[in-house]
Structure formats: C-alpha cells, structure tokens
Short mmCIF file of C-alpha atoms and ligand atoms in Angstrom, two decimals:
data_model
loop_
_atom_site.label_atom_id
_atom_site.label_comp_id
_atom_site.label_asym_id
_atom_site.label_seq_id
_atom_site.Cartn_x
_atom_site.Cartn_y
_atom_site.Cartn_z
CA UNK Q 16 72.38 -94.26 64.08
CA UNK Q 17 68.61 -94.19 63.70
CA UNK Q 18 67.38 -95.47 60.31
CA UNK Q 19 65.45 -92.95 58.20
CA UNK Q 20 61.67 -93.49 58.39
CA UNK Q 21 60.26 -95.14 55.28
CA UNK Q 22 57.51 -93.95 52.95
CA UNK Q 23 55.32 -95.18 50.10
CA UNK Q 24 54.28 -92.58 47.50
CA UNK Q 25 50.99 -93.41 45.74
CA UNK Q 26 50.07 -91.59 42.50
CA UNK Q 27 53.65 -90.33 42.73
CA UNK Q 28 53.80 -88.26 39.52
CA UNK Q 29 57.27 -86.83 38.91
CA UNK Q 30 58.03 -86.94 42.63
CA UNK Q 31 57.45 -83.41 43.96
CA UNK Q 32 55.93 -84.73 47.15
CA UNK Q 33 58.58 -87.43 47.57
CA UNK Q 34 61.36 -84.90 47.11
CA UNK Q 35 59.99 -82.68 49.88
CA UNK Q 36 59.57 -85.63 52.24
CA UNK Q 37 63.04 -86.90 51.32
CA UNK Q 38 64.45 -83.46 52.21
CA UNK Q 39 62.66 -83.85 55.55
CA UNK Q 40 64.45 -87.18 56.16
CA UNK Q 41 62.09 -89.89 54.82
CA UNK Q 42 63.23 -92.65 52.46
CA UNK Q 43 61.04 -93.80 49.58
CA UNK Q 44 60.70 -97.60 49.49
CA UNK Q 45 57.81 -97.83 47.00
CA UNK Q 46 56.25 -95.46 44.47
CA UNK Q 47 53.26 -96.14 42.22
CA UNK Q 48 52.67 -94.13 39.05
CA UNK Q 49 51.17 -95.51 35.84
CA UNK Q 50 52.17 -92.74 33.44
CA UNK Q 51 55.44 -93.77 31.74
CA UNK Q 52 56.98 -90.30 31.46
CA UNK Q 53 56.13 -89.26 35.02
CA UNK Q 54 57.32 -92.62 36.39
CA UNK Q 55 60.55 -92.25 34.40
CA UNK Q 56 61.16 -88.81 35.92
CA UNK Q 57 60.53 -90.30 39.34
CA UNK Q 58 62.90 -93.19 38.64
CA UNK Q 59 65.59 -90.86 37.29
CA UNK Q 60 65.67 -88.99 40.58
CA UNK Q 61 64.90 -91.65 43.20
CA UNK Q 62 65.98 -94.92 41.54
CA UNK Q 63 63.96 -97.32 39.38
CA UNK Q 64 63.94 -100.50 41.48
CA UNK Q 65 61.15 -99.46 43.85
CA UNK Q 66 58.92 -97.71 41.26
CA UNK Q 67 55.83 -99.57 40.04
CA UNK Q 68 54.95 -98.10 36.66
CA UNK Q 69 51.51 -99.66 36.73
CA UNK Q 70 47.87 -99.04 37.43
CA UNK Q 71 47.66 -99.12 41.21
CA UNK Q 72 44.77 -101.59 40.97
CA UNK Q 73 46.96 -104.38 39.54
CA UNK Q 74 49.53 -104.33 42.34
CA UNK Q 75 48.90 -107.39 44.54
CA UNK Q 76 48.68 -107.06 48.32
CA UNK Q 77 51.77 -109.24 48.63
CA UNK Q 78 53.89 -106.46 47.05
CA UNK Q 79 52.88 -103.84 49.61
CA UNK Q 80 55.62 -103.41 52.24
CA UNK Q 81 55.20 -102.08 55.74
CA UNK Q 82 56.14 -98.40 55.90
CA UNK Q 83 56.16 -95.56 58.41
CA UNK Q 84 54.32 -93.20 56.09
CA UNK Q 85 52.08 -93.19 53.02
CA UNK Q 86 51.87 -90.01 50.95
CA UNK Q 87 49.96 -89.07 47.83
CA UNK Q 88 46.46 -88.24 46.77
CA UNK Q 89 44.17 -90.19 44.46
CA UNK Q 90 43.14 -87.89 41.60
CA UNK Q 91 39.46 -87.00 41.95
CA UNK Q 92 37.27 -87.50 38.92
CA UNK Q 93 36.11 -83.94 38.57
CA UNK Q 94 34.23 -83.95 41.88
CA UNK Q 95 30.91 -84.50 40.19
CA UNK Q 96 28.14 -83.77 42.65
CA UNK Q 97 25.96 -86.64 41.57
CA UNK Q 98 25.18 -87.43 45.16
CA UNK Q 99 26.47 -90.97 44.91
CA UNK Q 100 28.21 -92.15 48.05
CA UNK Q 101 28.28 -95.70 46.79
CA UNK Q 102 31.69 -97.20 47.54
CA UNK Q 103 31.28 -99.45 44.49
CA UNK Q 104 30.89 -96.46 42.19
CA UNK Q 105 33.78 -96.85 39.67
CA UNK Q 106 34.78 -93.24 40.34
CA UNK Q 107 35.74 -94.32 43.84
CA UNK Q 108 38.00 -97.09 42.64
CA UNK Q 109 41.20 -95.14 43.21
CA UNK Q 110 40.12 -94.26 46.76
CA UNK Q 111 39.60 -97.89 47.55
CA UNK Q 112 43.10 -98.55 46.29
CA UNK Q 113 44.50 -95.92 48.61
CA UNK Q 114 42.63 -97.49 51.54
CA UNK Q 115 43.93 -100.93 50.55
CA UNK Q 116 47.52 -99.67 50.77
CA UNK Q 117 46.90 -98.09 54.19
CA UNK Q 118 45.34 -101.32 55.39
CA UNK Q 119 48.28 -103.45 54.24
CA UNK Q 120 51.20 -101.12 55.10
CA UNK Q 121 49.70 -99.98 58.44
CA UNK Q 122 51.71 -96.71 58.35
CA UNK Q 123 52.00 -94.59 61.48
CA UNK Q 124 50.81 -91.64 59.41
CA UNK Q 125 49.35 -91.02 55.98
CA UNK Q 126 49.17 -87.71 54.15
CA UNK Q 127 46.56 -87.22 51.50
CA UNK Q 128 46.87 -84.21 49.23
CA UNK Q 129 44.28 -82.82 46.86
CA UNK Q 130 42.81 -79.67 45.35
CA UNK Q 131 41.27 -77.33 47.91
CA UNK Q 132 37.66 -78.03 46.90
CA UNK Q 133 38.25 -81.71 47.73
CA UNK Q 134 36.73 -81.12 51.18
CA UNK Q 135 33.37 -80.47 49.52
CA UNK Q 136 33.44 -83.65 47.45
CA UNK Q 137 31.79 -87.06 47.74
CA UNK Q 138 35.25 -88.59 47.94
CA UNK Q 139 35.93 -86.58 51.09
CA UNK Q 140 32.64 -87.72 52.67
CA UNK Q 141 33.58 -91.30 51.88
CA UNK Q 142 36.95 -90.86 53.52
CA UNK Q 143 35.37 -89.48 56.68
CA UNK Q 144 32.93 -92.39 56.78
CA UNK Q 145 35.82 -94.84 56.45
CA UNK Q 146 37.54 -93.20 59.43
CA UNK Q 147 34.34 -93.31 61.43
CA UNK Q 148 33.37 -96.95 60.96
CA UNK Q 149 35.28 -98.39 57.99
CA UNK Q 150 38.78 -99.52 57.11
CA UNK Q 151 40.36 -96.32 58.47
CA UNK Q 152 38.84 -96.57 61.91
CA UNK Q 153 42.30 -97.14 63.36
CA UNK Q 154 43.27 -93.61 62.29
CA UNK Q 155 42.49 -90.12 63.55
CA UNK Q 156 41.94 -87.76 60.60
CA UNK Q 157 42.72 -84.03 60.59
CA UNK Q 158 42.13 -81.87 57.52
CA UNK Q 159 42.93 -78.32 56.51
CA UNK Q 160 43.73 -76.22 53.45
CA UNK Q 161 47.38 -75.15 53.41
CA UNK Q 162 48.64 -72.42 51.09
CA UNK Q 163 52.14 -73.09 49.75
CA UNK Q 164 53.22 -69.42 50.08
CA UNK Q 165 52.67 -69.64 53.85
CA UNK Q 166 55.43 -72.27 53.95
CA UNK Q 167 58.12 -70.44 51.99
CA UNK Q 168 57.10 -71.43 48.45
CA UNK Q 169 56.96 -68.56 45.93
CA UNK Q 170 53.48 -69.66 44.83
CA UNK Q 171 50.00 -69.12 46.21
CA UNK Q 172 48.83 -72.69 45.79
CA UNK Q 173 46.10 -73.87 48.17
CA UNK Q 174 45.97 -77.63 48.77
CA UNK Q 175 43.67 -79.73 50.92
CA UNK Q 176 45.87 -81.80 53.21
CA UNK Q 177 44.42 -84.68 55.21
CA UNK Q 178 46.71 -86.17 57.84
CA UNK Q 179 45.76 -89.54 59.29
CA UNK Q 180 47.56 -90.65 62.46
CA UNK Q 181 47.33 -94.18 63.81
CA UNK Q 182 45.30 -94.10 67.01
CA UNK Q 183 48.09 -95.52 69.15
CA UNK Q 184 50.00 -92.23 68.51
CA UNK Q 185 49.10 -88.63 69.35
CA UNK Q 186 47.48 -86.78 66.45
CA UNK Q 187 50.10 -84.96 64.39
CA UNK Q 188 48.21 -81.79 63.44
CA UNK Q 189 49.22 -79.52 60.55
CA UNK Q 190 52.53 -77.67 60.44
CA UNK Q 191 52.43 -74.07 61.67
CA UNK Q 192 52.89 -71.46 58.94
CA UNK Q 193 56.34 -69.92 58.57
CA UNK Q 194 55.67 -67.09 56.09
CA UNK Q 195 53.03 -64.40 55.64
CA UNK Q 196 52.10 -61.45 53.44
CA UNK Q 197 52.65 -59.26 56.52
CA UNK Q 198 55.66 -60.70 58.35
CA UNK Q 199 55.64 -60.87 62.14
CA UNK Q 200 57.73 -61.97 65.06
CA UNK Q 201 57.84 -65.61 63.96
CA UNK Q 202 56.79 -65.15 60.35
CA UNK Q 203 59.04 -64.40 57.40
CA UNK Q 204 57.75 -62.44 54.38
CA UNK Q 205 56.30 -64.42 51.49
CA UNK Q 206 58.83 -65.55 48.91
CA UNK Q 207 58.42 -63.87 45.52
CA UNK Q 208 58.55 -64.70 41.83
CA UNK Q 209 61.66 -62.47 41.70
CA UNK Q 210 63.50 -64.70 44.18
CA UNK Q 211 63.00 -67.69 41.89
CA UNK Q 212 63.31 -66.54 38.28
CA UNK Q 213 65.04 -63.15 38.13
CA UNK Q 214 68.17 -63.19 35.98
CA UNK Q 215 67.19 -66.12 33.74
CA UNK Q 216 67.54 -65.44 30.00
CA UNK Q 217 64.67 -63.25 28.83
CA UNK Q 218 64.69 -64.81 25.38
CA UNK Q 219 64.88 -68.61 25.48
CA UNK Q 220 67.33 -70.00 22.94
CA UNK Q 221 64.99 -72.69 21.67
CA UNK Q 222 61.35 -73.62 21.37
CA UNK Q 223 62.14 -77.33 21.69
CA UNK Q 224 63.75 -79.59 24.23
CA UNK Q 225 67.29 -80.57 23.21
CA UNK Q 226 67.57 -83.51 20.82
CA UNK Q 227 69.43 -86.36 22.45
CA UNK Q 228 69.35 -90.14 22.61
CA UNK Q 229 66.41 -91.31 24.69
CA UNK Q 230 66.93 -92.89 28.10
CA UNK Q 231 65.43 -96.27 29.07
CA UNK Q 232 63.13 -96.89 31.99
CA UNK Q 233 60.78 -99.81 32.62
CA UNK Q 234 62.14 -101.43 29.45
CA UNK Q 235 61.03 -98.53 27.25
CA UNK Q 236 62.70 -95.59 25.52
CA UNK Q 237 61.75 -92.22 26.99
CA UNK Q 238 62.85 -88.69 25.98
CA UNK Q 239 65.33 -87.30 28.53
CA UNK Q 240 67.03 -86.56 30.74
CA UNK Q 241 66.48 -82.82 30.67
CA UNK Q 242 67.42 -80.45 33.45
CA UNK Q 243 68.03 -76.78 34.23
CA UNK Q 244 68.25 -74.57 31.14
CA UNK Q 245 67.22 -77.50 28.87
CA UNK Q 246 63.72 -76.64 30.07
CA UNK Q 247 63.99 -72.94 29.28
CA UNK Q 248 61.98 -73.28 26.10
CA UNK Q 249 59.93 -70.56 24.42
CA UNK Q 250 56.94 -70.59 22.11
CA UNK Q 251 56.17 -68.94 18.80
CA UNK Q 252 53.16 -66.72 19.44
CA UNK Q 253 51.47 -65.14 16.44
CA UNK Q 254 51.74 -61.34 16.00
CA UNK Q 255 48.27 -60.72 17.41
CA UNK Q 256 49.14 -62.61 20.62
CA UNK Q 257 52.34 -60.59 21.01
CA UNK Q 258 50.33 -57.40 20.58
CA UNK Q 259 48.00 -58.58 23.33
CA UNK Q 260 50.82 -59.44 25.74
CA UNK Q 261 52.32 -56.01 25.19
CA UNK Q 262 49.17 -54.32 26.55
CA UNK Q 263 49.11 -56.27 29.80
CA UNK Q 264 50.93 -54.79 32.82
CA UNK Q 265 51.99 -56.77 35.90
CA UNK Q 266 48.87 -57.75 37.85
CA UNK Q 267 46.71 -57.04 34.76
CA UNK Q 268 44.97 -59.40 32.38
CA UNK Q 269 42.50 -59.57 29.53
CA UNK Q 270 40.58 -56.59 30.94
CA UNK Q 271 43.53 -54.38 29.94
CA UNK Q 272 43.13 -55.20 26.25
CA UNK Q 273 41.74 -52.60 23.85
CA UNK Q 274 38.55 -53.58 22.09
CA UNK Q 275 40.20 -54.51 18.79
CA UNK Q 276 42.34 -57.14 20.56
CA UNK Q 277 39.47 -58.85 22.37
CA UNK Q 278 38.33 -62.26 21.20
CA UNK Q 279 34.55 -62.51 20.56
CA UNK Q 280 34.21 -64.65 23.63
CA UNK Q 281 35.91 -62.07 25.86
CA UNK Q 282 33.92 -59.21 24.32
CA UNK Q 283 30.68 -61.05 25.10
CA UNK Q 284 31.83 -61.83 28.64
CA UNK Q 285 33.10 -58.58 30.13
CA UNK Q 286 33.24 -60.04 33.65
CA UNK Q 287 34.77 -63.26 34.99
CA UNK Q 288 38.07 -64.59 36.17
CA UNK Q 289 40.77 -61.93 36.21
CA UNK Q 290 43.64 -64.36 35.76
CA UNK Q 291 42.99 -65.01 32.05
CA UNK Q 292 45.96 -63.63 30.06
CA UNK Q 293 47.30 -62.32 33.34
CA UNK Q 294 50.81 -61.09 33.97
CA UNK Q 295 52.62 -62.10 37.17
CA UNK Q 296 53.99 -59.64 39.70
CA UNK Q 297 57.72 -59.69 40.45
CA UNK Q 298 57.35 -59.06 44.16
CA UNK Q 299 54.55 -61.46 45.09
CA UNK Q 300 54.17 -65.23 44.98
CA UNK Q 301 52.95 -66.58 41.63
CA UNK Q 302 49.46 -67.99 41.18
CA UNK Q 303 49.00 -71.77 41.10
CA UNK Q 304 51.15 -73.34 38.39
CA UNK Q 305 48.78 -75.65 36.55
CA UNK Q 306 49.50 -78.25 33.90
CA UNK Q 307 48.94 -75.82 31.01
CA UNK Q 308 50.97 -72.88 32.30
CA UNK Q 309 52.37 -72.49 28.78
CA UNK Q 310 48.99 -71.22 27.52
CA UNK Q 311 48.46 -67.56 28.52
CA UNK Q 312 44.68 -67.85 28.18
CA UNK Q 313 44.72 -70.46 30.96
CA UNK Q 314 45.88 -68.18 33.78
CA UNK Q 315 48.31 -65.57 35.05
CA UNK Q 316 51.35 -66.97 33.33
CA UNK Q 317 52.92 -64.00 31.49
CA UNK Q 318 56.47 -63.15 32.60
CA UNK Q 319 56.45 -60.33 35.18
CA UNK Q 320 58.94 -58.02 33.40
CA UNK Q 321 57.00 -55.12 31.83
CA UNK Q 322 58.21 -51.52 31.85
CA UNK Q 323 55.41 -48.94 31.49
CA UNK Q 324 57.65 -46.44 29.69
CA UNK Q 325 60.04 -48.59 27.75
CA UNK Q 326 58.43 -51.15 25.44
CA UNK Q 327 61.85 -52.67 24.75
CA UNK Q 328 62.01 -53.61 28.44
CA UNK Q 329 59.06 -55.99 28.37
CA UNK Q 330 59.20 -59.77 28.33
CA UNK Q 331 56.24 -60.69 26.19
CA UNK Q 332 56.00 -64.42 26.71
CA UNK Q 333 54.62 -66.96 29.16
CA UNK Q 334 56.93 -68.49 31.74
CA UNK Q 335 59.04 -71.39 30.51
CA UNK Q 336 59.07 -74.93 31.85
CA UNK Q 337 62.27 -74.05 33.72
CA UNK Q 338 60.66 -71.07 35.42
CA UNK Q 339 57.56 -73.11 36.28
CA UNK Q 340 59.74 -75.86 37.79
CA UNK Q 341 61.55 -73.26 39.90
CA UNK Q 342 58.24 -71.82 41.12
CA UNK Q 343 57.37 -75.38 42.16
CA UNK Q 344 60.69 -75.46 44.07
CA UNK Q 345 62.37 -78.15 41.99
CA UNK Q 346 66.16 -77.88 42.05
CA UNK Q 347 67.96 -77.13 38.77
CA UNK Q 348 69.58 -80.57 38.94
CA UNK Q 349 66.24 -82.41 38.86
CA UNK Q 350 66.14 -84.80 35.89
CA UNK Q 351 63.03 -84.67 33.73
CA UNK Q 352 61.77 -87.25 31.22
CA UNK Q 353 59.09 -86.90 28.57
CA UNK Q 354 57.81 -84.52 25.94
CA UNK Q 355 57.17 -80.80 26.37
CA UNK Q 356 53.49 -81.36 27.15
CA UNK Q 357 54.11 -84.28 29.47
CA UNK Q 358 56.83 -82.47 31.44
CA UNK Q 359 54.51 -79.46 31.81
CA UNK Q 360 51.83 -81.82 33.15
CA UNK Q 361 54.29 -83.36 35.61
CA UNK Q 362 55.39 -79.92 36.84
CA UNK Q 363 51.84 -78.57 37.16
CA UNK Q 364 50.57 -81.71 38.91
CA UNK Q 365 53.28 -81.72 41.54
CA UNK Q 366 52.99 -80.72 45.17
CA UNK Q 367 55.44 -77.82 45.61
CA UNK Q 368 58.58 -79.34 47.07
CA UNK Q 369 58.81 -76.73 49.83
CA UNK Q 370 55.26 -77.39 51.00
CA UNK Q 371 55.86 -81.15 51.09
CA UNK Q 372 59.12 -80.59 52.99
CA UNK Q 373 57.35 -78.43 55.59
CA UNK Q 374 54.71 -81.12 56.16
CA UNK Q 375 57.39 -83.81 56.22
CA UNK Q 376 59.56 -82.02 58.78
CA UNK Q 377 56.57 -81.45 61.01
CA UNK Q 378 55.55 -85.13 60.89
CA UNK Q 379 59.10 -86.36 61.46
CA UNK Q 380 59.53 -84.04 64.47
CA UNK Q 381 56.25 -85.20 65.97
CA UNK Q 382 57.04 -88.89 65.39
CA UNK Q 383 60.46 -88.52 66.96
CA UNK Q 384 59.48 -86.14 69.71
C1 SAM O 259 48.40 -85.02 41.01
S1 SAM O 259 49.45 -86.16 40.27
C2 SAM O 259 50.59 -86.54 41.57
C3 SAM O 259 51.65 -85.51 41.83
C4 SAM O 259 52.68 -85.93 42.83
N1 SAM O 259 52.11 -86.13 44.15
C5 SAM O 259 53.82 -84.93 42.93
O1 SAM O 259 53.94 -84.26 43.94
O2 SAM O 259 54.59 -84.81 41.97
C6 SAM O 259 48.48 -87.64 40.24
C7 SAM O 259 49.15 -88.80 39.50
O3 SAM O 259 48.35 -89.97 39.63
C8 SAM O 259 48.63 -90.79 38.51
N2 SAM O 259 47.57 -91.81 38.40
C9 SAM O 259 46.26 -91.61 38.09
N3 SAM O 259 45.57 -92.77 38.10
C10 SAM O 259 46.47 -93.75 38.43
C11 SAM O 259 46.37 -95.15 38.61
N4 SAM O 259 45.22 -95.80 38.40
N5 SAM O 259 47.47 -95.85 38.95
C12 SAM O 259 48.66 -95.22 39.13
N6 SAM O 259 48.82 -93.87 38.97
C13 SAM O 259 47.75 -93.14 38.63
C14 SAM O 259 48.63 -89.78 37.36
O4 SAM O 259 49.32 -90.28 36.23
C15 SAM O 259 49.32 -88.57 38.02
O5 SAM O 259 50.69 -88.52 37.71
#
C-alpha cells in the first residue's frame, strides 16, 4: 500500500487547514503554532508529539524533517504600504522563517494561504522576488484568489492561495471550482447557511463554556476539551441592542435602524460598509467568519431567522461559536481548547476545512497522476 504523503503545517492555528488536507489524504508530521490554546486544540485533534508550541524562529534547522508538502501562511503585519522591500525588515521575519522551512524540507509542493489583499502587499512582492532569483528559485509559483463558497463551503470567504511546485514536477495549478451561485452542468449550487445551522437550539442554554477540569498540553493546564453543543453559547445583550437586532431583516444591517436607535457614529456616517450589524440570509453562504463574529457591530453575524410578521419568530442574537465552527466546516466532534475569546479567534482564523480539502485533493491527484 502506498504511504500517505506527509505535510508540515506552519502557523497551524487550531488546524483547519491540516484537517482539510488530512481529509484529502495527507499526514501531518510537524505543526508549528506558538499560541498555547490554538496549539492545544491542534494537539487534541492531531496528536501532541509532532506539535511545536513555540515561536517558529526558535526551531533549529535540525528539527525540520523532509516532507512532501508544506502548508500555512505567515500572518502579515497589517500590510503596511511603507514601501520597504528590505528582507531584513523585522516585519518580514516570519516570511524568512517560512522560506527557511521550504529550504530545509524541500517539499514537492507548498501552499501559502493569506487574506485576499495579500497579493497587493510588500510581502507578496518579496515572495515573487525569492522565486525569481532567491531561495525559492527551485519552485514555480502560481497565485489566485479562491472563494470558499465555490468549493462547497457555506461561506463566501476569499483567500489568496499561492501554490509553489518544485521545478522537477509539472506545475499543479489551482483546483477547478465545484459550486456556483448559478449552478451548471458541472457546478453544484452554493451551500447555504441553512444547510449548516438550521435546527440548532434558537436559545443557547448558557452564556459560558461548561466548567470542567482543564486538560494538559505542553506541560500546561488549558481549558477544554469542548465540542459540539458545548460551544453553543449565547451572550447577554442590553435591551437597546435587542431592540436594534429586532429591526434588522435578513440581508439588512445598520441602515435599517430608526434614527433613535442609531449610535452617534452611525448617524454621522450615513454611508459605508453594509455588513455592520448585518443579519445573515438563510439561503445564501455566510459572509467571512472573522475572529470577532460574536460582536454584531463587526459584521453580518446576526442569526438569519427573522419573520417579518411574527416578532416571536425572530432569533435576535449573533451566531454562536458552534454555528461559526459549522460555517467553517469543522465537524461536531472537533475538540476545542481555550477560553471563549481564544476559541473564537481560532475559529475565525482558520482556513475553512472544505476549501483546504479541495486544494488538498487537487494537489494529491496531480502528484499521483
Ligand atoms: C491565520 S492563523 C492560522 C490558521 C490555520 N492555518 C488554520 O487553518 O486553522 C495564523 C497563526 O499563526 C500563529 N503565529 C503567529 N506568529 C507566530 C510565530 N512567530 N510562531 C508560531 N506561530 C505563530 C498565530 O498564533 C495564529 O494561530
């Protein structure tokens, strides 16, 4: 039997990307994540022995194994457009670390994921220069923005995906889309919020994660494990917030509020992003689930149930951690570690599992075929 191809996950977070690639048939042999709670979640689901809960910069070359694939994306430092392309700029430190791992592990392929505006950043220019005449010159780079909903994820999340293929292999290319707003011969309809969260309790039983003995990872006590309905936790909005939510129909947002419910800031800014205080639509993919999806003023995170005629048939709350995890395609059995805020950050930071799986399957097919 052929052994599963191996992968290293850098900046692994809670493991969304690893889970997708594992579903596609890859086996994680090393993961690097310095945040204790995120690394603990990763370890809880993939095993602790191969997880380095450390700053990537302190991992010596001698610890880097050979692998078929490297995945992960260095977080960009706000993409400041200061015009500096200096490789010694401290902001580029994490990129140099990524390049160091590619250099040592010599993977057949690496997949770099980042926010969609990454392709307009200095970090991106640096990467292209490295492929042209630097440490990546042994790799052919292809880049594109993929939208998770086009790959069967119930979320419109655009991500910049750079695929580097070693030059002794044929370039891999990006996976063809499988889903579309308007389905066609080979394209299924977009998955919807309804398909992921309909039928879950409208009123969460608790506003806190369950109290239980902590688990231990990396020699430290960490809150967890939590899974499934443990994450279905509500909030306690004040009366004025509830009144606001009640005015907002599916697809609507702060522009639906009557004057007396506007904050001064909104009243003074009658135009701008429409997602603020937005309510999701049942029969469309959700917007991008960010790390603060539990704050309605941060995006379109109100629950989609809202009857125009029957106020008792409205769910006036933001989505819960459980619903957010489902929209990111995490299975109900996934084990989470950390506090409410840290688990929200892990969920919002993750690559949707279904998108990672689509990229992984495509790469595996191309490597084997
Ligand atoms: C966008 S998240 C990764 C999400 C992950 N790919 C997933 O799908 O779940 C980036 C991660 O990089 C980690 N990170 C940032 N700087 C780091 C460093 N110097 N060393 C190790 N990890 C780091 C952060 O803690 C964060 O969890």
